Amino acid sequence: MNDDLFRLVYYSRNHIRGDADTFDAHVGDILARSRTNNTRDGITGALLFNRGCFAQVLEGPLATVEAAFERIQQDERHGDVSLLALDPIAARSFPNWAMGFVGASDVDAGRFAGVGASSGFDPSRLSGDEIHTLLRDLTIEEEAA
Ligand code: FAD
């Protein structure tokens, strides 16, 4: 198997309905499943939720990253899944995260608003690079906290 590293970036729209507790329970399920599967599959990355959208970076061997993305696209908890980037990389940006979760706090929301403002808060107008940089910066801050 070719173990060269690839980075995949996508965004999607949240389809989870209900109150904050319902949303938190679903995201808890997604993160628990992601961390188990991604550890098994050699995938690292981070997931951002904000303003009704998810954005995610997956890094790892091409075969397992593509297989995870196939499963993710079929998940009814979100929709309008749009691939922004799939590129070879020299090194991981999230080596310590089987799947970090950022963006839910007020501070993160402010940071996302800054990036979002450049796109009119339309994530489809953000590039894969912008989302990757935002997620990397937020996870570095989480690690330092
Ligand atoms: P199981 O956990 O056994 O699930 C079986 C099936 O049921 C799957 O098709 C699953 O999609 C579906 N399912 C389970 N619970 C629910 C529910 N509450 N509502 C609707 N369908 C449900 N998976 C990863 O492996 N890595 C990731 O990084 C990752 N990131 C994700 C990010 C987002 C925003 C979302 C919405 C999902 C993500 N997932 C991720 C989950 C992914 O979509 C699959 O659900 C999961 O990979 C399936 O794992 P499994 O094969 O072990 O099946």
mmCIF file of N, CA, C and O in Angstrom, residues 14-91:
data_model
loop_
_atom_site.group_PDB
_atom_site.id
_atom_site.type_symbol
_atom_site.label_atom_id
_atom_site.label_comp_id
_atom_site.label_asym_id
_atom_site.label_seq_id
_atom_site.Cartn_x
_atom_site.Cartn_y
_atom_site.Cartn_z
ATOM 1 N N ASN A 14 -24.872 21.582 8.328
ATOM 2 C CA ASN A 14 -25.424 20.787 9.411
ATOM 3 C C ASN A 14 -26.884 20.411 9.147
ATOM 4 O O ASN A 14 -27.695 21.274 8.803
ATOM 5 N N HIS A 15 -27.230 19.141 9.311
ATOM 6 C CA HIS A 15 -28.621 18.690 9.204
ATOM 7 C C HIS A 15 -29.151 18.207 10.553
ATOM 8 O O HIS A 15 -30.251 17.662 10.609
ATOM 9 N N ILE A 16 -28.378 18.360 11.611
ATOM 10 C CA ILE A 16 -28.832 17.915 12.934
ATOM 11 C C ILE A 16 -29.830 18.948 13.451
ATOM 12 O O ILE A 16 -29.517 20.134 13.533
ATOM 13 N N ARG A 17 -31.033 18.482 13.759
ATOM 14 C CA ARG A 17 -32.071 19.381 14.247
ATOM 15 C C ARG A 17 -32.244 19.183 15.750
ATOM 16 O O ARG A 17 -31.842 18.175 16.293
ATOM 17 N N GLY A 18 -32.885 20.149 16.400
ATOM 18 C CA GLY A 18 -33.146 20.003 17.826
ATOM 19 C C GLY A 18 -32.363 21.015 18.628
ATOM 20 O O GLY A 18 -31.747 21.935 18.084
ATOM 21 N N ASP A 19 -32.416 20.854 19.970
ATOM 22 C CA ASP A 19 -31.788 21.843 20.849
ATOM 23 C C ASP A 19 -30.281 21.582 20.992
ATOM 24 O O ASP A 19 -29.730 20.653 20.381
ATOM 25 N N ALA A 20 -29.646 22.418 21.799
ATOM 26 C CA ALA A 20 -28.181 22.338 21.944
ATOM 27 C C ALA A 20 -27.757 20.989 22.504
ATOM 28 O O ALA A 20 -26.718 20.435 22.091
ATOM 29 N N ASP A 21 -28.555 20.434 23.435
ATOM 30 C CA ASP A 21 -28.188 19.133 24.010
ATOM 31 C C ASP A 21 -28.211 18.031 22.949
ATOM 32 O O ASP A 21 -27.347 17.145 22.931
ATOM 33 N N THR A 22 -29.220 18.087 22.080
ATOM 34 C CA THR A 22 -29.320 17.092 20.994
ATOM 35 C C THR A 22 -28.111 17.205 20.074
ATOM 36 O O THR A 22 -27.485 16.197 19.691
ATOM 37 N N PHE A 23 -27.772 18.445 19.720
ATOM 38 C CA PHE A 23 -26.617 18.659 18.836
ATOM 39 C C PHE A 23 -25.342 18.127 19.497
ATOM 40 O O PHE A 23 -24.556 17.405 18.871
ATOM 41 N N ASP A 24 -25.150 18.477 20.788
ATOM 42 C CA ASP A 24 -23.933 18.042 21.486
ATOM 43 C C ASP A 24 -23.838 16.517 21.524
ATOM 44 O O ASP A 24 -22.745 15.948 21.391
ATOM 45 N N ALA A 25 -24.984 15.853 21.713
ATOM 46 C CA ALA A 25 -24.971 14.378 21.773
ATOM 47 C C ALA A 25 -24.560 13.797 20.420
ATOM 48 O O ALA A 25 -23.757 12.851 20.353
ATOM 49 N N HIS A 26 -25.097 14.358 19.333
ATOM 50 C CA HIS A 26 -24.735 13.860 17.997
ATOM 51 C C HIS A 26 -23.256 14.096 17.712
ATOM 52 O O HIS A 26 -22.565 13.217 17.174
ATOM 53 N N VAL A 27 -22.776 15.310 18.047
ATOM 54 C CA VAL A 27 -21.361 15.606 17.784
ATOM 55 C C VAL A 27 -20.470 14.705 18.644
ATOM 56 O O VAL A 27 -19.428 14.227 18.187
ATOM 57 N N GLY A 28 -20.904 14.430 19.878
ATOM 58 C CA GLY A 28 -20.149 13.508 20.723
ATOM 59 C C GLY A 28 -20.047 12.141 20.079
ATOM 60 O O GLY A 28 -18.968 11.517 20.072
ATOM 61 N N ASP A 29 -21.152 11.652 19.495
ATOM 62 C CA ASP A 29 -21.152 10.357 18.779
ATOM 63 C C ASP A 29 -20.190 10.391 17.597
ATOM 64 O O ASP A 29 -19.413 9.452 17.373
ATOM 65 N N ILE A 30 -20.282 11.476 16.811
ATOM 66 C CA ILE A 30 -19.436 11.593 15.611
ATOM 67 C C ILE A 30 -17.960 11.587 16.017
ATOM 68 O O ILE A 30 -17.139 10.893 15.404
ATOM 69 N N LEU A 31 -17.621 12.340 17.054
ATOM 70 C CA LEU A 31 -16.215 12.428 17.467
ATOM 71 C C LEU A 31 -15.712 11.099 18.021
ATOM 72 O O LEU A 31 -14.586 10.683 17.733
ATOM 73 N N ALA A 32 -16.544 10.418 18.798
ATOM 74 C CA ALA A 32 -16.119 9.137 19.371
ATOM 75 C C ALA A 32 -15.854 8.122 18.260
ATOM 76 O O ALA A 32 -14.831 7.427 18.239
ATOM 77 N N ARG A 33 -16.786 8.050 17.295
ATOM 78 C CA ARG A 33 -16.632 7.115 16.173
ATOM 79 C C ARG A 33 -15.421 7.513 15.334
ATOM 80 O O ARG A 33 -14.617 6.672 14.906
ATOM 81 N N SER A 34 -15.271 8.836 15.099
ATOM 82 C CA SER A 34 -14.151 9.317 14.275
ATOM 83 C C SER A 34 -12.822 8.954 14.919
ATOM 84 O O SER A 34 -11.889 8.509 14.236
ATOM 85 N N ARG A 35 -12.716 9.164 16.229
ATOM 86 C CA ARG A 35 -11.426 8.933 16.883
ATOM 87 C C ARG A 35 -11.058 7.448 16.853
ATOM 88 O O ARG A 35 -9.892 7.095 16.666
ATOM 89 N N THR A 36 -12.046 6.572 17.018
ATOM 90 C CA THR A 36 -11.776 5.131 16.937
ATOM 91 C C THR A 36 -11.345 4.750 15.522
ATOM 92 O O THR A 36 -10.305 4.113 15.315
ATOM 93 N N ASN A 37 -12.156 5.155 14.529
ATOM 94 C CA ASN A 37 -11.852 4.780 13.140
ATOM 95 C C ASN A 37 -10.541 5.409 12.675
ATOM 96 O O ASN A 37 -9.732 4.754 12.009
ATOM 97 N N ASN A 38 -10.336 6.688 13.003
ATOM 98 C CA ASN A 38 -9.160 7.389 12.473
ATOM 99 C C ASN A 38 -7.866 6.855 13.084
ATOM 100 O O ASN A 38 -6.843 6.782 12.401
ATOM 101 N N THR A 39 -7.912 6.481 14.359
ATOM 102 C CA THR A 39 -6.729 5.875 14.973
ATOM 103 C C THR A 39 -6.390 4.574 14.254
ATOM 104 O O THR A 39 -5.237 4.300 13.915
ATOM 105 N N ARG A 40 -7.423 3.786 13.972
ATOM 106 C CA ARG A 40 -7.237 2.525 13.225
ATOM 107 C C ARG A 40 -6.659 2.792 11.828
ATOM 108 O O ARG A 40 -5.804 2.042 11.354
ATOM 109 N N ASP A 41 -7.106 3.878 11.185
ATOM 110 C CA ASP A 41 -6.806 4.122 9.766
ATOM 111 C C ASP A 41 -5.606 5.045 9.537
ATOM 112 O O ASP A 41 -5.320 5.400 8.383
ATOM 113 N N GLY A 42 -4.925 5.473 10.608
ATOM 114 C CA GLY A 42 -3.769 6.359 10.437
ATOM 115 C C GLY A 42 -4.144 7.756 9.989
ATOM 116 O O GLY A 42 -3.366 8.448 9.330
ATOM 117 N N ILE A 43 -5.372 8.195 10.355
ATOM 118 C CA ILE A 43 -5.858 9.530 9.960
ATOM 119 C C ILE A 43 -5.789 10.465 11.155
ATOM 120 O O ILE A 43 -6.147 10.094 12.281
ATOM 121 N N THR A 44 -5.329 11.694 10.906
ATOM 122 C CA THR A 44 -5.382 12.764 11.897
ATOM 123 C C THR A 44 -6.116 13.938 11.260
ATOM 124 O O THR A 44 -6.273 14.009 10.042
ATOM 125 N N GLY A 45 -6.548 14.892 12.119
ATOM 126 C CA GLY A 45 -7.240 16.043 11.554
ATOM 127 C C GLY A 45 -8.039 16.805 12.579
ATOM 128 O O GLY A 45 -7.862 16.621 13.785
ATOM 129 N N ALA A 46 -8.914 17.672 12.072
ATOM 130 C CA ALA A 46 -9.742 18.483 12.963
ATOM 131 C C ALA A 46 -11.065 18.796 12.279
ATOM 132 O O ALA A 46 -11.162 18.840 11.053
ATOM 133 N N LEU A 47 -12.070 18.995 13.135
ATOM 134 C CA LEU A 47 -13.431 19.282 12.682
ATOM 135 C C LEU A 47 -13.865 20.600 13.300
ATOM 136 O O LEU A 47 -13.715 20.809 14.510
ATOM 137 N N LEU A 48 -14.391 21.489 12.479
ATOM 138 C CA LEU A 48 -14.883 22.788 12.931
ATOM 139 C C LEU A 48 -16.384 22.824 12.750
ATOM 140 O O LEU A 48 -16.896 22.388 11.713
ATOM 141 N N PHE A 49 -17.113 23.333 13.755
ATOM 142 C CA PHE A 49 -18.538 23.596 13.572
ATOM 143 C C PHE A 49 -18.793 25.043 13.880
ATOM 144 O O PHE A 49 -18.365 25.551 14.923
ATOM 145 N N ASN A 50 -19.476 25.715 12.978
ATOM 146 C CA ASN A 50 -19.860 27.094 13.245
ATOM 147 C C ASN A 50 -20.887 27.564 12.231
ATOM 148 O O ASN A 50 -20.855 27.159 11.084
ATOM 149 N N ARG A 51 -21.813 28.399 12.685
ATOM 150 C CA ARG A 51 -22.785 29.034 11.798
ATOM 151 C C ARG A 51 -23.491 28.011 10.914
ATOM 152 O O ARG A 51 -23.732 28.256 9.728
ATOM 153 N N GLY A 52 -23.799 26.835 11.488
ATOM 154 C CA GLY A 52 -24.577 25.856 10.749
ATOM 155 C C GLY A 52 -23.781 25.017 9.772
ATOM 156 O O GLY A 52 -24.352 24.230 9.022
ATOM 157 N N CYS A 53 -22.464 25.198 9.762
ATOM 158 C CA CYS A 53 -21.622 24.458 8.824
ATOM 159 C C CYS A 53 -20.553 23.655 9.556
ATOM 160 O O CYS A 53 -20.081 24.064 10.619
ATOM 161 N N PHE A 54 -20.185 22.538 8.971
ATOM 162 C CA PHE A 54 -18.984 21.818 9.390
ATOM 163 C C PHE A 54 -17.884 22.098 8.376
ATOM 164 O O PHE A 54 -18.154 22.257 7.170
ATOM 165 N N ALA A 55 -16.637 22.130 8.845
ATOM 166 C CA ALA A 55 -15.474 22.097 7.955
ATOM 167 C C ALA A 55 -14.510 21.114 8.588
ATOM 168 O O ALA A 55 -14.381 21.056 9.819
ATOM 169 N N GLN A 56 -13.867 20.309 7.760
ATOM 170 C CA GLN A 56 -13.020 19.255 8.315
ATOM 171 C C GLN A 56 -11.767 19.085 7.462
ATOM 172 O O GLN A 56 -11.804 19.222 6.238
ATOM 173 N N VAL A 57 -10.661 18.788 8.150
ATOM 174 C CA VAL A 57 -9.403 18.422 7.500
ATOM 175 C C VAL A 57 -9.090 16.986 7.908
ATOM 176 O O VAL A 57 -9.127 16.656 9.102
ATOM 177 N N LEU A 58 -8.827 16.133 6.918
ATOM 178 C CA LEU A 58 -8.405 14.749 7.163
ATOM 179 C C LEU A 58 -7.025 14.576 6.547
ATOM 180 O O LEU A 58 -6.821 14.920 5.374
ATOM 181 N N GLU A 59 -6.082 14.029 7.310
ATOM 182 C CA GLU A 59 -4.728 13.797 6.801
ATOM 183 C C GLU A 59 -4.344 12.340 7.042
ATOM 184 O O GLU A 59 -4.586 11.813 8.138
ATOM 185 N N GLY A 60 -3.726 11.728 6.032
ATOM 186 C CA GLY A 60 -3.312 10.337 6.192
ATOM 187 C C GLY A 60 -3.057 9.710 4.837
ATOM 188 O O GLY A 60 -3.028 10.392 3.807
ATOM 189 N N PRO A 61 -2.879 8.365 4.799
ATOM 190 C CA PRO A 61 -2.693 7.659 3.527
ATOM 191 C C PRO A 61 -3.923 7.856 2.630
ATOM 192 O O PRO A 61 -5.060 7.873 3.126
ATOM 193 N N LEU A 62 -3.690 7.996 1.318
ATOM 194 C CA LEU A 62 -4.791 8.320 0.397
ATOM 195 C C LEU A 62 -5.949 7.334 0.505
ATOM 196 O O LEU A 62 -7.116 7.734 0.548
ATOM 197 N N ALA A 63 -5.639 6.041 0.576
ATOM 198 C CA ALA A 63 -6.708 5.032 0.553
ATOM 199 C C ALA A 63 -7.636 5.175 1.755
ATOM 200 O O ALA A 63 -8.870 5.115 1.615
ATOM 201 N N THR A 64 -7.073 5.379 2.949
ATOM 202 C CA THR A 64 -7.944 5.458 4.129
ATOM 203 C C THR A 64 -8.650 6.816 4.200
ATOM 204 O O THR A 64 -9.793 6.896 4.661
ATOM 205 N N VAL A 65 -7.986 7.878 3.735
ATOM 206 C CA VAL A 65 -8.643 9.198 3.721
ATOM 207 C C VAL A 65 -9.843 9.161 2.763
ATOM 208 O O VAL A 65 -10.938 9.641 3.090
ATOM 209 N N GLU A 66 -9.652 8.554 1.590
ATOM 210 C CA GLU A 66 -10.764 8.480 0.630
ATOM 211 C C GLU A 66 -11.895 7.605 1.152
ATOM 212 O O GLU A 66 -13.072 7.919 0.966
ATOM 213 N N ALA A 67 -11.545 6.515 1.833
ATOM 214 C CA ALA A 67 -12.586 5.632 2.380
ATOM 215 C C ALA A 67 -13.385 6.359 3.464
ATOM 216 O O ALA A 67 -14.620 6.252 3.528
ATOM 217 N N ALA A 68 -12.689 7.115 4.332
ATOM 218 C CA ALA A 68 -13.394 7.872 5.375
ATOM 219 C C ALA A 68 -14.298 8.914 4.732
ATOM 220 O O ALA A 68 -15.458 9.094 5.150
ATOM 221 N N PHE A 69 -13.823 9.590 3.699
ATOM 222 C CA PHE A 69 -14.625 10.635 3.054
ATOM 223 C C PHE A 69 -15.860 10.036 2.383
ATOM 224 O O PHE A 69 -16.929 10.653 2.374
ATOM 225 N N GLU A 70 -15.735 8.822 1.825
ATOM 226 C CA GLU A 70 -16.908 8.134 1.259
ATOM 227 C C GLU A 70 -17.971 7.938 2.334
ATOM 228 O O GLU A 70 -19.153 8.191 2.113
ATOM 229 N N ARG A 71 -17.557 7.454 3.518
ATOM 230 C CA ARG A 71 -18.521 7.230 4.607
ATOM 231 C C ARG A 71 -19.118 8.564 5.053
ATOM 232 O O ARG A 71 -20.330 8.671 5.283
ATOM 233 N N ILE A 72 -18.265 9.570 5.183
ATOM 234 C CA ILE A 72 -18.710 10.877 5.678
ATOM 235 C C ILE A 72 -19.761 11.476 4.737
ATOM 236 O O ILE A 72 -20.767 12.039 5.190
ATOM 237 N N GLN A 73 -19.539 11.328 3.415
ATOM 238 C CA GLN A 73 -20.485 11.930 2.456
ATOM 239 C C GLN A 73 -21.872 11.314 2.555
ATOM 240 O O GLN A 73 -22.859 11.936 2.192
ATOM 241 N N GLN A 74 -21.925 10.036 3.002
ATOM 242 C CA GLN A 74 -23.221 9.358 3.074
ATOM 243 C C GLN A 74 -23.936 9.602 4.390
ATOM 244 O O GLN A 74 -25.042 9.123 4.595
ATOM 245 N N ASP A 75 -23.328 10.355 5.288
ATOM 246 C CA ASP A 75 -23.893 10.562 6.621
ATOM 247 C C ASP A 75 -25.003 11.610 6.562
ATOM 248 O O ASP A 75 -24.796 12.729 6.088
ATOM 249 N N GLU A 76 -26.194 11.230 7.053
ATOM 250 C CA GLU A 76 -27.350 12.130 6.946
ATOM 251 C C GLU A 76 -27.337 13.247 7.981
ATOM 252 O O GLU A 76 -28.235 14.094 7.991
ATOM 253 N N ARG A 77 -26.364 13.240 8.859
ATOM 254 C CA ARG A 77 -26.297 14.320 9.857
ATOM 255 C C ARG A 77 -25.789 15.624 9.253
ATOM 256 O O ARG A 77 -25.771 16.657 9.918
ATOM 257 N N HIS A 78 -25.354 15.579 8.020
ATOM 258 C CA HIS A 78 -24.987 16.798 7.297
ATOM 259 C C HIS A 78 -25.267 16.586 5.808
ATOM 260 O O HIS A 78 -25.639 15.490 5.379
ATOM 261 N N GLY A 79 -25.138 17.665 5.013
ATOM 262 C CA GLY A 79 -25.392 17.558 3.576
ATOM 263 C C GLY A 79 -24.633 18.628 2.822
ATOM 264 O O GLY A 79 -23.867 19.407 3.411
ATOM 265 N N ASP A 80 -24.868 18.688 1.499
ATOM 266 C CA ASP A 80 -24.132 19.638 0.632
ATOM 267 C C ASP A 80 -22.628 19.545 0.889
ATOM 268 O O ASP A 80 -21.946 20.569 1.039
ATOM 269 N N VAL A 81 -22.133 18.320 0.962
ATOM 270 C CA VAL A 81 -20.700 18.125 1.254
ATOM 271 C C VAL A 81 -19.887 18.544 0.028
ATOM 272 O O VAL A 81 -20.097 18.023 -1.068
ATOM 273 N N SER A 82 -18.992 19.508 0.221
ATOM 274 C CA SER A 82 -18.210 20.050 -0.893
ATOM 275 C C SER A 82 -16.727 19.864 -0.644
ATOM 276 O O SER A 82 -16.181 20.383 0.339
ATOM 277 N N LEU A 83 -16.089 19.146 -1.548
ATOM 278 C CA LEU A 83 -14.641 18.922 -1.456
ATOM 279 C C LEU A 83 -13.904 20.192 -1.883
ATOM 280 O O LEU A 83 -14.150 20.716 -2.976
ATOM 281 N N LEU A 84 -13.011 20.689 -1.026
ATOM 282 C CA LEU A 84 -12.253 21.910 -1.342
ATOM 283 C C LEU A 84 -10.825 21.597 -1.768
ATOM 284 O O LEU A 84 -10.232 22.360 -2.522
ATOM 285 N N ALA A 85 -10.240 20.523 -1.233
ATOM 286 C CA ALA A 85 -8.843 20.215 -1.559
ATOM 287 C C ALA A 85 -8.546 18.756 -1.264
ATOM 288 O O ALA A 85 -9.071 18.195 -0.301
ATOM 289 N N LEU A 86 -7.714 18.156 -2.101
ATOM 290 C CA LEU A 86 -7.147 16.827 -1.841
ATOM 291 C C LEU A 86 -5.753 16.839 -2.460
ATOM 292 O O LEU A 86 -5.603 16.735 -3.677
ATOM 293 N N ASP A 87 -4.737 17.021 -1.617
ATOM 294 C CA ASP A 87 -3.376 17.253 -2.109
ATOM 295 C C ASP A 87 -2.370 16.419 -1.324
ATOM 296 O O ASP A 87 -2.551 16.193 -0.122
ATOM 297 N N PRO A 88 -1.256 16.022 -1.982
ATOM 298 C CA PRO A 88 -0.165 15.377 -1.238
ATOM 299 C C PRO A 88 0.499 16.382 -0.302
ATOM 300 O O PRO A 88 0.582 17.572 -0.625
ATOM 301 N N ILE A 89 0.942 15.909 0.854
ATOM 302 C CA ILE A 89 1.603 16.790 1.830
ATOM 303 C C ILE A 89 2.890 16.113 2.319
ATOM 304 O O ILE A 89 3.003 14.883 2.289
ATOM 305 N N ALA A 90 3.819 16.943 2.789
ATOM 306 C CA ALA A 90 5.099 16.420 3.279
ATOM 307 C C ALA A 90 4.996 15.985 4.732
ATOM 308 O O ALA A 90 5.708 15.075 5.175
ATOM 309 N N ALA A 91 4.132 16.657 5.507
ATOM 310 C CA ALA A 91 4.019 16.356 6.941
ATOM 311 C C ALA A 91 2.616 16.692 7.419
ATOM 312 O O ALA A 91 1.917 17.519 6.817
#
